Amino acid sequence: MPEPWCVVAEADVLSYAGARAQVLSGGDVSFVVGPSATLVIVQAGDRPDGSAVQNFDDLALHGPFPEGVEARLAGSELPRLGFVRLPEGFMSLGELRHAVSRHEPGDIAEDSPFPYRLPGKLSFCQLHITDRLPFYVLDRVRPTSQHPLPGLNWLGFLPYDGVAALGEFVADWYADVPRGDDALGDVDRVLPEPLLAFYRAAAGREEVYGLHNQLYTADELEDEDDGLVQFGAESQGVFAMLLDPTEADPTVQYSGLHAKHEREPLSAFLLQFLLCEASYSSPFGGFATVAAEQARRLVEPLHQVPLQPMRWPGDPTQHYVAPGLVVTTAACPDGSVEVYAGSRYRSALRLLRAPDFIWERFDG
């Protein structure tokens, strides 16, 4: 078995699979099926939706897969060895472990009292890299493209004008998402101006309303018996967000949460909600649970958002930003801190490559 991260010649690579190994092609990935091992060889490059090294832990493979490969990826007792094709040879990723498989819908099972759909062809497979890749190796096998990053002009409106900050943030952060129908039309109820401003900024884009937790559209609002309006909810319905529609900038209240209300009024809370979603649900991100001092050092190069801390997912929860990057820190009852990082561009996460910080998941 080759040493991880060494570069070897093609003839040496094939020898690891054993005598009379068969080479099978699958687009940006080749499979070498032999009596000693299964080799998975991908092209170097950053392909978030394709077959490639995705981060320092994971290799993603997308179908179609050659005949006979599925059993080797998911169920074989033979070792799976990863390689990345570089101009100078093949860099070893070391041993790979099966993590996740997805299949296309198959046929309906016959001769069964409870018909069910059988698994179809393998469509996706994620393999875990046993020896986590150092960043210098990751940069060789998955070079990161540079893009212009969303700016921080919206920060200048805080802490006094959350509505203006919200509009600027959405315009910059979601500039790559096509706008939908931004005409509110006739809203047949009284609503606070900050919520109407959010709807105008969202412009029909699903991502702005939240992909983790969710704010409701104007026609999804739910009236409560006490006159409050439910305008959003936690992802699994654990708690709901409520407001008094007769107030100009109401307090955000909770049902089902440990806290009864938020510190900031609706105008600032809506921006905080967007920042949380940016750190949870963006295309590229990271997560870790660390000691408070580690979290403090990580966010030192960032700008702290000048608003009072939120009460979820931990109390206190605070936000830190840089161009194209949002980091949320949430205090845990045991004194540790959960750190969520998100960006729409992978290159923005490079700012968080602290040598002594152990990410549980990280796409940078």
C-alpha positions as semicolon CSV with decimal commas, in nm:
position;residue;x (nm);y (nm);z (nm)
1;M;0,000;0,000;0,000
2;P;0,147;0,342;-0,096
3;E;0,227;0,604;0,163
4;P;-0,045;0,874;0,174
5;W;0,033;1,193;-0,022
6;C;0,325;1,050;-0,218
7;V;0,328;1,083;-0,600
8;V;0,377;0,758;-0,793
9;A;0,402;0,660;-1,160
10;E;0,107;0,506;-1,347
11;A;0,266;0,160;-1,370
12;D;0,320;0,158;-0,994
13;V;-0,038;0,267;-0,931
14;L;-0,182;-0,023;-1,131
15;S;0,033;-0,273;-0,944
16;Y;-0,150;-0,203;-0,619
17;A;-0,467;-0,361;-0,764
18;G;-0,291;-0,693;-0,839
19;A;-0,232;-0,903;-1,147
20;R;-0,466;-0,873;-1,447
21;A;-0,653;-0,579;-1,296
22;Q;-0,924;-0,423;-1,512
23;V;-0,941;-0,047;-1,573
24;L;-1,296;0,093;-1,598
25;S;-1,370;0,454;-1,694
26;G;-1,644;0,670;-1,544
27;G;-1,600;1,030;-1,665
28;D;-1,370;1,225;-1,432
29;V;-1,294;0,907;-1,238
30;S;-1,138;0,572;-1,329
31;F;-1,171;0,249;-1,133
32;V;-0,910;-0,024;-1,129
33;V;-1,065;-0,352;-1,020
34;G;-0,815;-0,619;-0,924
35;P;-0,766;-0,919;-0,695
36;S;-0,575;-0,717;-0,433
37;A;-0,760;-0,385;-0,417
38;T;-0,999;-0,144;-0,584
39;L;-0,835;0,178;-0,698
40;V;-1,036;0,501;-0,733
41;I;-0,853;0,757;-0,951
42;V;-0,999;1,107;-0,993
43;Q;-0,880;1,406;-1,190
44;A;-0,745;1,698;-0,987
45;G;-0,983;1,992;-0,971
46;D;-1,262;2,162;-0,782
47;R;-1,594;2,013;-0,892
48;P;-1,849;2,068;-0,611
49;D;-2,120;1,882;-0,802
50;G;-1,896;1,625;-0,971
51;S;-1,657;1,342;-0,894
52;A;-1,365;1,491;-0,704
53;V;-1,202;1,538;-0,366
54;Q;-1,447;1,766;-0,186
55;N;-1,263;1,843;0,138
56;F;-0,989;1,701;0,359
57;D;-1,213;1,410;0,460
58;D;-1,427;1,313;0,162
59;L;-1,412;1,194;-0,197
60;A;-1,743;1,224;-0,384
61;L;-1,830;1,004;-0,682
62;H;-2,125;1,065;-0,913
63;G;-2,275;0,817;-1,159
64;P;-2,307;0,658;-1,399
65;F;-2,080;0,386;-1,262
66;P;-1,924;0,105;-1,469
67;E;-2,072;-0,242;-1,429
68;G;-1,932;-0,426;-1,127
69;V;-1,798;-0,119;-0,946
70;E;-2,086;-0,073;-0,699
71;A;-2,012;-0,390;-0,503
72;R;-1,646;-0,291;-0,475
73;L;-1,728;0,056;-0,343
74;A;-1,986;-0,038;-0,082
75;G;-1,946;-0,400;0,018
76;S;-1,611;-0,551;-0,075
77;E;-1,364;-0,666;0,191
78;L;-1,076;-0,568;-0,038
79;P;-0,913;-0,232;0,038
80;R;-1,017;0,078;-0,156
81;L;-0,724;0,304;-0,240
82;G;-0,761;0,662;-0,364
83;F;-0,542;0,851;-0,612
84;V;-0,559;1,191;-0,781
85;R;-0,418;1,235;-1,131
86;L;-0,168;1,523;-1,144
87;P;0,055;1,636;-1,435
88;E;0,357;1,477;-1,267
89;G;0,191;1,149;-1,165
90;F;-0,066;1,011;-0,923
91;M;-0,093;1,139;-0,567
92;S;-0,200;0,878;-0,314
93;L;-0,492;0,962;-0,086
94;G;-0,440;0,646;0,114
95;E;-0,720;0,408;0,210
96;L;-1,085;0,498;0,156
97;R;-1,386;0,388;0,361
98;H;-1,744;0,375;0,236
99;A;-1,958;0,648;0,391
100;V;-2,280;0,706;0,194
101;S;-2,447;0,561;-0,116
102;R;-2,755;0,679;-0,306
103;H;-2,943;0,489;-0,572
104;E;-3,189;0,573;-0,848
105;P;-3,547;0,448;-0,793
106;G;-3,575;0,084;-0,895
107;D;-3,860;-0,146;-0,991
108;I;-4,150;-0,235;-0,764
109;A;-4,084;-0,561;-0,580
110;E;-4,304;-0,846;-0,702
111;D;-4,452;-1,140;-0,510
112;S;-4,449;-0,948;-0,183
113;P;-4,748;-0,881;0,047
114;F;-4,604;-0,531;0,102
115;P;-4,481;-0,403;-0,237
116;Y;-4,187;-0,169;-0,216
117;R;-3,946;-0,013;-0,462
118;L;-3,614;-0,192;-0,502
119;P;-3,291;0,009;-0,515
120;G;-3,193;0,102;-0,868
121;K;-2,851;0,180;-1,009
122;L;-2,594;0,351;-0,790
123;S;-2,608;0,727;-0,853
124;F;-2,375;0,866;-0,583
125;C;-2,110;0,735;-0,346
126;Q;-1,915;0,923;-0,081
127;L;-1,589;0,771;0,036
128;H;-1,415;0,884;0,355
129;I;-1,041;0,951;0,336
130;T;-0,895;0,759;0,631
131;D;-0,591;0,986;0,674
132;R;-0,722;1,344;0,675
133;L;-0,549;1,551;0,404
134;P;-0,323;1,838;0,512
135;F;-0,420;2,169;0,353
136;Y;-0,110;2,177;0,130
137;V;-0,212;1,841;-0,019
138;L;-0,575;1,951;-0,050
139;D;-0,465;2,255;-0,249
140;R;-0,283;2,032;-0,498
141;V;-0,563;1,782;-0,554
142;R;-0,849;2,033;-0,529
143;P;-0,717;2,378;-0,630
144;T;-0,963;2,650;-0,533
145;S;-1,092;2,902;-0,786
146;Q;-1,090;3,269;-0,688
147;H;-1,406;3,479;-0,725
148;P;-1,503;3,836;-0,635
149;L;-1,654;3,810;-0,286
150;P;-1,961;3,986;-0,144
151;G;-1,859;4,297;0,046
152;L;-1,935;4,436;0,390
153;N;-2,098;4,770;0,308
154;W;-2,409;4,657;0,494
155;L;-2,216;4,662;0,823
156;G;-2,205;5,043;0,807
157;F;-2,581;5,063;0,873
158;L;-2,551;4,887;1,209
159;P;-2,653;4,900;1,485
160;Y;-2,905;5,172;1,397
161;D;-3,069;5,065;1,069
162;G;-3,121;4,689;1,052
163;V;-3,363;4,716;0,761
164;A;-3,111;4,893;0,537
165;A;-2,840;4,647;0,641
166;L;-3,070;4,357;0,558
167;G;-3,139;4,488;0,208
168;E;-2,770;4,543;0,134
169;F;-2,672;4,201;0,271
170;V;-2,929;4,015;0,062
171;A;-2,838;4,207;-0,254
172;D;-2,468;4,117;-0,214
173;W;-2,483;3,769;-0,061
174;Y;-2,748;3,631;-0,300
175;A;-2,638;3,824;-0,610
176;D;-2,583;3,494;-0,794
177;V;-2,938;3,371;-0,725
178;P;-3,195;3,482;-0,987
179;R;-3,468;3,704;-0,846
180;G;-3,824;3,580;-0,849
181;D;-4,145;3,783;-0,846
182;D;-4,060;4,069;-0,612
183;A;-4,402;4,230;-0,629
184;L;-4,574;4,185;-0,294
185;G;-4,910;4,279;-0,434
186;D;-5,190;4,354;-0,192
187;V;-5,107;4,205;0,147
188;D;-5,448;4,156;0,311
189;R;-5,324;4,211;0,666
190;V;-5,137;4,466;0,872
191;L;-4,766;4,379;0,894
192;P;-4,465;4,562;1,037
193;E;-4,251;4,744;0,782
194;P;-3,934;4,539;0,864
195;L;-4,111;4,219;0,759
196;L;-4,241;4,382;0,439
197;A;-3,886;4,503;0,369
198;F;-3,761;4,147;0,412
199;Y;-4,017;4,022;0,159
200;R;-3,910;4,287;-0,090
201;A;-3,543;4,198;-0,044
202;A;-3,612;3,823;-0,072
203;A;-3,776;3,880;-0,410
204;G;-3,922;3,531;-0,421
205;R;-3,589;3,352;-0,370
206;E;-3,632;3,037;-0,162
207;E;-3,278;3,055;-0,026
208;V;-3,344;3,391;0,142
209;Y;-3,638;3,254;0,339
210;G;-3,409;2,987;0,485
211;L;-3,300;2,636;0,392
212;H;-3,244;2,526;0,755
213;N;-3,482;2,723;0,971
214;Q;-3,748;2,909;0,777
215;L;-3,934;3,238;0,761
216;Y;-4,282;3,222;0,610
217;T;-4,394;3,401;0,296
218;A;-4,677;3,652;0,333
219;D;-4,941;3,395;0,238
220;E;-4,802;3,136;0,484
221;L;-4,830;3,348;0,800
222;E;-5,033;3,186;1,076
223;D;-5,263;3,379;1,311
224;E;-5,261;3,287;1,679
225;D;-5,559;3,312;1,912
226;D;-5,392;3,589;2,114
227;G;-5,350;3,817;1,812
228;L;-4,985;3,731;1,747
229;V;-4,868;3,610;1,405
230;Q;-4,638;3,312;1,357
231;F;-4,389;3,419;1,088
232;G;-4,128;3,141;1,103
233;A;-4,021;2,817;1,264
234;E;-3,722;2,601;1,353
235;S;-3,634;2,334;1,095
236;Q;-3,804;2,048;1,282
237;G;-4,086;2,256;1,428
238;V;-3,934;2,260;1,778
239;F;-4,007;2,629;1,822
240;A;-4,195;2,901;1,637
241;M;-4,123;3,272;1,591
242;L;-4,405;3,515;1,671
243;L;-4,466;3,889;1,642
244;D;-4,733;4,146;1,720
245;P;-4,841;4,277;1,377
246;T;-4,975;4,603;1,522
247;E;-4,630;4,720;1,641
248;A;-4,396;4,915;1,411
249;D;-4,085;4,716;1,510
250;P;-4,208;4,438;1,738
251;T;-4,023;4,215;1,978
252;V;-3,964;3,868;1,835
253;Q;-4,133;3,617;2,065
254;Y;-4,093;3,239;2,085
255;S;-4,318;2,943;2,139
256;G;-4,142;2,620;2,238
257;L;-3,798;2,771;2,305
258;H;-3,619;2,806;2,639
259;A;-3,632;3,186;2,593
260;K;-3,952;3,387;2,562
261;H;-3,822;3,659;2,329
262;E;-3,520;3,793;2,142
263;R;-3,295;4,079;2,251
264;E;-3,306;4,271;1,922
265;P;-3,635;4,389;1,765
266;L;-3,764;4,247;1,438
267;S;-3,567;4,492;1,218
268;A;-3,233;4,358;1,347
269;F;-3,350;4,002;1,414
270;L;-3,430;3,945;1,046
271;L;-3,069;4,025;0,956
272;Q;-2,947;3,793;1,234
273;F;-3,169;3,518;1,094
274;L;-3,007;3,567;0,752
275;L;-2,659;3,551;0,904
276;C;-2,744;3,226;1,082
277;E;-2,875;3,076;0,759
278;A;-2,565;3,192;0,572
279;S;-2,345;3,009;0,822
280;Y;-2,562;2,692;0,830
281;S;-2,686;2,645;0,475
282;S;-2,444;2,802;0,227
283;P;-2,291;2,581;-0,044
284;F;-1,956;2,574;0,139
285;G;-1,907;2,569;0,514
286;G;-1,769;2,416;0,827
287;F;-1,870;2,305;1,175
288;A;-1,684;2,238;1,497
289;T;-1,740;2,220;1,872
290;V;-1,441;2,371;2,051
291;A;-1,327;2,538;2,369
292;A;-1,424;2,904;2,409
293;E;-1,062;3,020;2,375
294;Q;-1,022;2,834;2,044
295;A;-1,337;2,996;1,909
296;R;-1,215;3,338;2,023
297;R;-0,885;3,297;1,838
298;L;-1,058;3,176;1,521
299;V;-1,279;3,486;1,490
300;E;-1,006;3,739;1,577
301;P;-0,942;3,830;1,208
302;L;-1,317;3,882;1,147
303;H;-1,556;4,172;1,210
304;Q;-1,806;4,118;1,491
305;V;-2,158;4,218;1,392
306;P;-2,257;4,499;1,632
307;L;-2,590;4,362;1,750
308;Q;-2,697;4,205;2,077
309;P;-2,646;3,826;2,088
310;M;-2,925;3,595;1,975
311;R;-3,070;3,330;2,204
312;W;-3,042;3,033;1,962
313;P;-2,895;2,793;1,875
314;G;-2,717;2,875;2,203
315;D;-2,731;3,171;2,437
316;P;-2,537;3,379;2,357
317;T;-2,508;3,339;1,979
318;Q;-2,293;3,593;1,795
319;H;-2,194;3,660;1,434
320;Y;-1,861;3,744;1,276
321;V;-1,804;3,832;0,911
322;A;-1,546;3,892;0,642
323;P;-1,599;3,945;0,267
324;G;-1,805;3,649;0,149
325;L;-1,793;3,476;0,488
326;V;-2,022;3,442;0,791
327;V;-1,926;3,267;1,116
328;T;-2,177;3,198;1,394
329;T;-2,064;3,104;1,745
330;A;-2,314;2,955;1,987
331;A;-2,242;2,890;2,354
332;C;-2,317;2,542;2,490
333;P;-2,425;2,463;2,849
334;D;-2,096;2,280;2,918
335;G;-1,888;2,587;2,833
336;S;-1,786;2,474;2,484
337;V;-1,877;2,669;2,172
338;E;-2,036;2,551;1,848
339;V;-1,886;2,720;1,543
340;Y;-2,070;2,735;1,210
341;A;-1,907;2,886;0,901
342;G;-2,063;2,947;0,562
343;S;-1,988;3,100;0,224
344;R;-2,119;3,088;-0,129
345;Y;-1,757;3,073;-0,251
346;R;-1,509;2,814;-0,129
347;S;-1,215;3,055;-0,143
348;A;-1,360;3,271;0,138
349;L;-1,316;2,983;0,385
350;R;-0,938;2,991;0,352
351;L;-0,936;3,264;0,617
352;L;-1,044;2,998;0,868
353;R;-0,753;2,758;0,812
354;A;-0,615;2,797;1,163
355;P;-0,343;2,534;1,226
356;D;-0,460;2,453;1,581
357;F;-0,833;2,449;1,502
358;I;-0,991;2,105;1,452
359;W;-1,291;2,124;1,219
360;E;-1,536;1,834;1,228
361;R;-1,647;1,933;0,879
362;F;-1,481;2,194;0,659
363;D;-1,507;2,267;0,285
364;G;-1,230;2,527;0,266
